Amino acid sequence: MTAAPHWEVLLAIARGVDDPGPIDRPIDPPIDRLLRDPGLSWGELLEQALRQKMLPLVAEHVTRDGITAPIPVFVARHLQTHLDVNRHRLAMFRAETVRVGAALAADGIRFVVTKGMSFERALYPGGTRFMNDLDLMIAPADRDRTRARLAALGYREGLFDWRTGAIRPHSRKRAITYQLHRDHLPFAVRLTGDPIVPSIACDVANSLTWHASEYQVPIDRALADTDAIEIDGARLPIFAPPYQFVFTALHLFREAWLEQWIDWEQDVNLIKFADLVRLWRHLAPRLDAPGFGRLADELGVAMPIAWVFEHLDRTLGTDLIAATGLSGRVPAGALNIAAGRRGEARTWTGTMDDRLRAKDRRALFTPGEPA
Amino acid sequence: MDDSLTATLHRVLATHLRYVQAGEPIPRDVDLRELGLDSTAAIELLVDLEEALRMTIPDAALNERTFRTAATLEHALRALAGVPA
């Protein structure tokens, strides 16, 4: 069955069809041809692009020179504005990453830049990666020092309330959760004074998975194997390729495996799969695929990594399971399993593609204790 | 406060222990995890206890040692409330 035209556009953009790499699938029609489909619903495309955190990416493709598809003018103008705002936000995030990184380095705190900021320049040229916050990884031993340094840099623990423009402290329940589930520092936010990007949030993790997860990667080992990227002329540490890919895959697993994210509207989305397929292509010259599979086995994370690859292969047509030799690591039936709030097994129906497209993810989960 | 503290603790605790039937006494020295207190329930228990006892448990006391058994939890709450055992 062919997907709806708007979804075909998003899948093609996620794969990066104009930058074909080692994806074992015929190259899709160019974006321009997909956009010419008379059945394309711009409303659906924009809504799903928002849901999948891909609107800047869609905007960049749609407003490119050479696109001949008849884009409604009001849509094109809106997308161009959105892209400009995203580029402005990214510029502020880059500068802030440099500032925070310099302060942590001055304190002798080992850290790496992770997630979007660690690869947006390489994987999403043109300022097209949507980002919510700056993401860093530290060792558990550096939690207190990092927390203090962020406070000294103007960060306050809480959430930005866009209705009031103020930082709202975490609820007591959330504060207790941070204290007992010590995989992240309390989410912290700083007001910027910028009218377009009034706040910047910093999310600091000290685990590649989550509290009480049965899958734990030794953080000291991961932090001992680092690379560097250049941001605004500064060199900042990131994970070396194997751990960068391990973490990116495990992060996707976390968002898809733990049912609780649905309630916070942070369930897995297509951009996370786009990150993986693009990162795989980008790291291919430096990442030995069978060696990566062996590393996943050695770290005891073969099951979650294979779970992600199985879904990625089915959704975007990659062949990572075969390439990494991780076939057979996911038990029968486990591709449609998730973990409820109390660790109980929950099941969901359909494919990952169905889940990504669903506007009511909760409806895919079998009835049971609400998450 | 001491009698009410014990009574409140047991009343609140009972609602979060999945393997303890209503009206059944809560063993003092059994690991609360064995009685059905998972990490999510522990957070909810704390929120409920703070509300019921009208106190804020400091970060230093928010750890697994405090929640190991009903006895360790009661001991920690008494210390915080300044009520001798």
XYZ file of C-alpha atoms in Angstrom:
456
model
C 0.000 0.000 0.000
C 1.311 3.414 -0.910
C 1.413 6.009 1.819
C -0.494 9.272 1.542
C 1.453 11.853 -0.481
C 2.246 14.068 2.522
C 3.694 11.099 4.387
C 5.762 10.072 1.350
C 7.234 13.584 1.352
C 8.186 13.320 5.014
C 9.697 9.852 4.608
C 11.720 11.024 1.618
C 12.995 14.081 3.465
C 13.793 11.998 6.539
C 15.872 9.591 4.441
C 17.693 12.453 2.788
C 16.973 11.316 -0.738
C 18.946 14.138 -2.270
C 22.003 12.879 -0.468
C 21.823 9.169 -1.221
C 24.112 6.950 0.752
C 24.256 3.330 1.793
C 20.515 2.847 1.973
C 19.460 -0.409 0.424
C 16.363 0.845 -1.240
C 15.685 2.441 -4.606
C 15.932 6.198 -4.469
C 12.501 7.739 -4.098
C 11.101 10.237 -6.505
C 12.616 13.666 -5.951
C 10.851 15.860 -3.450
C 9.743 18.156 -6.248
C 7.846 15.352 -7.959
C 6.254 14.262 -4.689
C 5.126 17.826 -4.029
C 3.415 17.884 -7.418
C 1.076 15.057 -6.445
C -2.438 16.495 -6.880
C -3.537 14.505 -3.850
C -1.058 16.236 -1.550
C -2.722 17.906 1.418
C -0.663 20.872 2.584
C -2.590 20.957 5.835
C -1.667 17.346 6.616
C 1.932 17.895 5.536
C 2.347 20.894 7.832
C 0.630 19.213 10.778
C 2.671 16.042 10.487
C 5.868 18.012 9.930
C 5.169 19.782 13.221
C 4.362 16.536 15.006
C 7.540 14.897 13.691
C 9.663 17.995 14.531
C 10.510 18.307 10.857
C 8.947 21.623 9.921
C 12.253 23.500 9.397
C 13.505 20.574 7.325
C 10.365 20.602 5.197
C 10.608 24.386 4.909
C 14.144 24.187 3.587
C 13.184 21.634 0.933
C 10.022 23.390 -0.137
C 11.601 26.828 -0.470
C 14.663 25.654 -2.376
C 15.613 27.087 -5.729
C 14.549 24.680 -8.432
C 11.366 23.515 -6.786
C 8.761 23.778 -9.496
C 5.808 22.310 -7.618
C 3.016 24.825 -7.129
C 3.494 25.759 -3.477
C 0.689 27.978 -2.176
C 2.252 31.367 -1.592
C 0.975 31.727 1.966
C 2.464 28.324 2.776
C 5.819 29.196 1.241
C 5.986 32.500 3.122
C 5.120 30.882 6.411
C 7.689 28.149 5.911
C 10.394 30.662 5.014
C 9.669 32.601 8.205
C 9.725 29.420 10.237
C 13.064 28.458 8.722
C 14.515 31.883 9.486
C 13.365 31.602 13.106
C 14.869 28.144 13.395
C 18.194 29.383 12.046
C 18.134 32.216 14.554
C 17.354 29.778 17.380
C 20.167 27.480 16.307
C 22.613 30.374 16.199
C 21.687 31.222 19.792
C 21.914 27.578 20.835
C 25.354 27.265 19.283
C 26.630 30.346 21.108
C 25.143 29.097 24.367
C 26.671 25.651 23.908
C 30.069 27.277 23.530
C 29.488 29.403 26.653
C 28.329 26.490 28.802
C 31.027 24.197 27.432
C 33.763 26.705 28.222
C 32.489 27.086 31.778
C 32.350 23.328 32.396
C 35.790 22.854 30.875
C 37.179 25.621 33.087
C 35.847 23.708 36.086
C 37.509 20.523 34.881
C 34.161 18.791 34.352
C 34.223 16.048 31.729
C 31.272 16.371 29.375
C 30.174 15.786 25.812
C 27.665 17.636 23.673
C 24.977 15.180 22.582
C 21.897 14.840 20.398
C 20.920 17.645 18.017
C 23.769 20.034 18.654
C 26.353 17.284 18.225
C 25.336 16.588 14.629
C 23.053 19.322 13.282
C 25.786 20.952 11.210
C 26.870 17.659 9.663
C 23.492 16.001 9.158
C 21.179 18.949 8.578
C 23.054 21.637 6.652
C 21.229 24.914 6.387
C 19.983 25.137 9.956
C 17.132 22.699 9.493
C 17.305 20.546 12.627
C 14.633 21.527 15.138
C 15.924 21.632 18.701
C 14.241 22.134 22.047
C 17.288 22.435 24.240
C 21.014 21.916 24.668
C 21.910 18.380 25.611
C 25.014 17.412 27.499
C 26.297 14.219 29.097
C 28.432 14.144 32.224
C 29.621 11.524 34.686
C 27.437 10.952 37.775
C 30.297 12.118 39.988
C 30.072 15.587 38.416
C 26.376 16.137 39.014
C 26.698 18.589 41.897
C 29.455 20.656 40.309
C 27.594 20.862 36.998
C 24.391 21.865 38.731
C 26.188 24.636 40.581
C 27.928 25.869 37.447
C 24.667 26.034 35.507
C 23.116 28.058 38.318
C 26.080 30.428 38.193
C 25.535 30.782 34.439
C 21.994 31.998 35.046
C 20.038 28.766 34.722
C 17.064 28.116 36.979
C 15.589 24.674 37.506
C 12.108 24.543 36.063
C 10.190 24.908 32.835
C 9.682 27.958 30.675
C 6.072 29.047 30.789
C 5.446 30.518 27.357
C 2.163 32.025 28.543
C 3.821 34.231 31.128
C 7.384 34.371 29.834
C 8.659 33.246 33.238
C 10.398 30.138 34.541
C 8.054 27.950 36.547
C 9.775 25.805 39.194
C 9.359 22.049 38.868
C 6.390 20.522 40.645
C 7.192 18.742 43.892
C 6.530 15.401 42.212
C 8.946 16.260 39.413
C 11.578 17.479 41.875
C 11.308 14.230 43.851
C 11.567 12.254 40.622
C 14.808 14.031 39.731
C 16.167 13.238 43.181
C 15.276 9.541 43.097
C 15.797 8.858 39.391
C 19.267 10.224 39.057
C 19.784 9.861 35.315
C 19.422 13.586 34.564
C 19.967 16.843 36.401
C 16.781 18.817 36.915
C 15.861 20.454 33.627
C 17.161 24.030 33.752
C 16.229 27.134 31.801
C 17.736 30.565 31.285
C 15.909 33.642 30.071
C 17.700 35.288 27.169
C 15.949 38.616 26.650
C 15.688 37.745 22.957
C 12.202 38.415 21.575
C 12.269 35.403 19.234
C 13.964 32.899 21.522
C 13.091 34.084 25.032
C 14.577 31.079 26.799
C 17.224 28.408 26.384
C 16.994 25.125 28.240
C 19.834 22.855 29.207
C 19.251 19.145 29.707
C 22.143 17.326 31.347
C 22.151 13.529 31.447
C 24.507 11.237 33.310
C 23.282 7.980 31.804
C 22.956 6.731 28.241
C 19.627 5.130 29.152
C 17.551 5.798 32.246
C 17.282 5.120 35.941
C 16.705 1.451 36.748
C 16.995 0.442 33.101
C 18.350 -3.044 32.620
C 20.493 -1.586 29.841
C 23.352 0.451 31.268
C 26.391 1.613 29.308
C 29.414 2.397 31.483
C 29.463 6.178 31.336
C 33.148 6.508 32.221
C 34.045 4.244 29.336
C 31.887 6.264 26.944
C 33.298 9.592 28.166
C 36.823 8.263 27.739
C 36.262 7.808 24.005
C 35.489 11.219 22.599
C 35.775 13.186 19.397
C 35.334 16.915 18.833
C 33.228 19.240 16.722
C 33.728 22.882 15.914
C 30.978 25.277 16.929
C 31.452 28.984 16.277
C 35.218 28.510 16.207
C 35.356 26.570 19.480
C 36.172 22.869 19.745
C 33.701 20.951 21.855
C 33.762 17.266 22.830
C 31.237 14.784 21.491
C 31.134 10.999 21.789
C 33.396 9.098 19.404
C 31.418 7.502 16.531
C 30.557 4.156 18.159
C 29.195 5.738 21.330
C 27.536 8.584 19.479
C 25.624 6.023 17.471
C 24.933 3.833 20.510
C 23.535 6.821 22.386
C 21.461 8.101 19.472
C 19.893 4.668 19.034
C 19.340 4.173 22.771
C 17.734 7.581 23.026
C 15.260 6.652 20.310
C 14.649 3.363 22.127
C 13.926 5.234 25.359
C 11.342 7.451 23.691
C 9.643 4.529 21.972
C 9.946 1.925 24.720
C 8.697 3.905 27.714
C 5.003 4.486 27.311
C 5.059 7.479 29.650
C 6.375 9.781 26.914
C 2.996 9.657 25.208
C 1.432 11.585 28.067
C 4.024 14.319 27.664
C 3.648 14.381 23.865
C 7.244 13.292 23.562
C 6.684 9.863 22.093
C 9.133 8.860 19.385
C 8.881 10.815 16.145
C 10.213 10.598 12.619
C 13.062 13.053 13.131
C 14.688 10.554 15.517
C 14.730 7.966 12.733
C 16.045 10.626 10.354
C 18.855 11.309 12.838
C 19.826 7.645 12.860
C 19.788 7.056 9.121
C 21.704 10.258 8.461
C 24.168 9.631 11.274
C 24.794 6.110 10.027
C 25.552 7.471 6.576
C 27.738 10.244 7.998
C 29.720 7.932 10.271
C 29.977 5.076 7.765
C 33.587 5.818 6.805
C 34.630 5.650 10.470
C 32.211 3.088 11.848
C 32.766 -0.576 11.140
C 29.277 -2.090 10.968
C 30.075 -5.619 12.209
C 32.336 -4.076 14.855
C 29.460 -1.916 15.988
C 27.270 -4.995 16.343
C 29.940 -6.652 18.473
C 30.204 -3.528 20.636
C 26.432 -3.593 21.192
C 26.727 -7.202 22.323
C 29.680 -6.429 24.562
C 27.879 -3.512 26.209
C 24.772 -5.628 26.764
C 22.606 -3.323 24.657
C 22.157 -5.533 21.588
C 18.439 -6.003 22.242
C 17.459 -2.305 22.396
C 19.796 -1.389 19.546
C 18.433 -4.216 17.395
C 14.878 -3.221 18.347
C 15.561 0.239 16.958
C 17.300 -1.088 13.837
C 14.442 -3.510 13.105
C 12.003 -0.604 13.157
C 14.365 1.651 11.218
C 14.866 -0.952 8.492
C 11.135 -1.409 8.128
C 10.308 2.308 8.251
C 13.022 3.887 6.118
C 14.262 0.915 4.113
C 17.729 0.633 5.615
C 19.562 -2.640 6.145
C 21.233 -2.077 9.482
C 20.279 -5.390 11.064
C 22.118 -7.328 8.381
C 25.013 -4.871 8.224
C 25.672 -5.014 11.952
C 24.942 -8.716 12.363
C 22.304 -8.030 15.006
C 19.618 -10.291 13.600
C 17.757 -12.446 16.093
C 18.450 -10.183 19.070
C 14.823 -9.112 19.472
C 12.596 -11.865 20.894
C 9.530 -12.827 18.880
C 6.706 -10.380 19.451
C 8.893 -7.849 21.252
C 8.822 -5.309 18.423
C 5.377 -4.256 19.602
C 6.168 -4.182 23.287
C 6.567 -1.085 25.441
C 7.144 -0.588 29.144
C 4.411 0.884 31.308
C 5.016 3.210 34.218
C 5.513 0.347 36.628
C 7.708 -1.618 34.284
C 4.893 -3.861 33.154
C 4.887 -5.005 29.529
C 2.466 -3.135 27.318
C 1.672 -3.862 23.702
C 0.826 -1.624 20.811
C -0.609 -2.503 17.425
C 0.563 -1.836 13.889
C 3.963 -0.967 12.514
C 6.289 1.793 13.657
C 5.196 3.670 10.559
C 1.600 3.404 11.810
C 2.673 4.627 15.228
C 4.598 7.582 13.852
C 1.669 8.649 11.700
C -0.937 8.176 14.423
C -2.317 11.378 15.873
C -3.671 9.455 18.838
C -0.834 7.187 19.897
C -2.709 6.105 22.998
C -5.306 4.403 20.809
C -2.637 2.009 19.500
C -1.925 0.653 22.955
C -3.944 -2.240 24.244
C -6.221 -1.362 27.151
C -4.645 -1.707 30.535
C -3.458 0.393 33.389
C -3.195 3.935 32.096
C 0.368 5.127 31.764
C 2.503 14.010 66.504
C 4.232 10.668 67.025
C 1.101 8.480 67.184
C -0.487 10.300 64.296
C 2.758 10.069 62.352
C 2.776 6.280 62.639
C -0.897 6.035 61.805
C -0.589 8.401 58.845
C 2.481 6.629 57.550
C 0.761 3.241 57.603
C -2.412 4.612 56.101
C -0.582 6.250 53.218
C 1.886 3.409 52.785
C -0.895 0.859 52.512
C -2.284 2.606 49.444
C 1.015 2.188 47.586
C 1.940 -1.406 48.412
C 0.444 -3.584 45.725
C 1.068 -6.856 47.555
C -0.441 -5.844 50.883
C -4.174 -6.373 51.185
C -6.411 -3.715 52.700
C -6.443 -3.986 56.481
C -3.421 -6.267 56.511
C -0.569 -5.103 58.810
C 2.516 -3.801 57.056
C 5.647 -5.752 58.028
C 8.149 -3.300 59.487
C 11.362 -4.875 58.285
C 10.488 -6.295 54.877
C 11.930 -4.577 51.813
C 9.185 -2.316 50.500
C 9.991 -3.398 46.936
C 8.986 -6.930 47.891
C 5.683 -5.498 49.076
C 5.087 -3.879 45.692
C 6.616 -0.432 45.993
C 8.280 0.218 42.623
C 10.209 3.363 41.800
C 7.159 5.123 40.385
C 5.079 4.248 43.429
C 7.885 5.489 45.691
C 7.598 8.946 44.167
C 3.849 8.991 44.561
C 4.224 7.753 48.143
C 6.553 10.628 48.954
C 4.266 13.229 47.485
C 1.342 11.807 49.442
C 3.333 11.580 52.671
C 4.544 15.173 52.404
C 1.009 16.316 51.870
C -0.451 14.203 54.662
C 2.270 15.105 57.160
C 2.605 18.696 55.932
C 6.340 18.478 55.678
C 8.960 18.701 52.935
C 11.465 15.900 52.930
C 14.909 17.371 52.204
C 16.899 16.141 49.219
C 19.455 14.483 51.489
C 16.779 12.121 52.786
C 15.405 11.301 49.340
C 17.298 8.106 48.693
C 16.726 4.384 48.554
C 17.960 3.848 52.111
C 15.081 5.901 53.427
C 12.556 3.755 51.588
C 14.056 0.362 52.224
C 11.481 -0.736 54.819
C 8.550 0.699 56.727
C 10.852 0.957 59.747
C 13.553 2.975 57.952
C 10.910 5.238 56.482
C 9.314 5.833 59.857
C 12.718 6.443 61.408
C 13.539 9.063 58.756
C 10.187 10.804 59.125
C 10.508 10.916 62.910
C 13.964 12.411 62.626
C 12.694 15.062 60.243
C 9.701 15.853 62.425
C 11.853 15.915 65.559
C 9.765 13.170 67.136
C 11.694 10.527 69.096
C 11.052 6.878 68.347
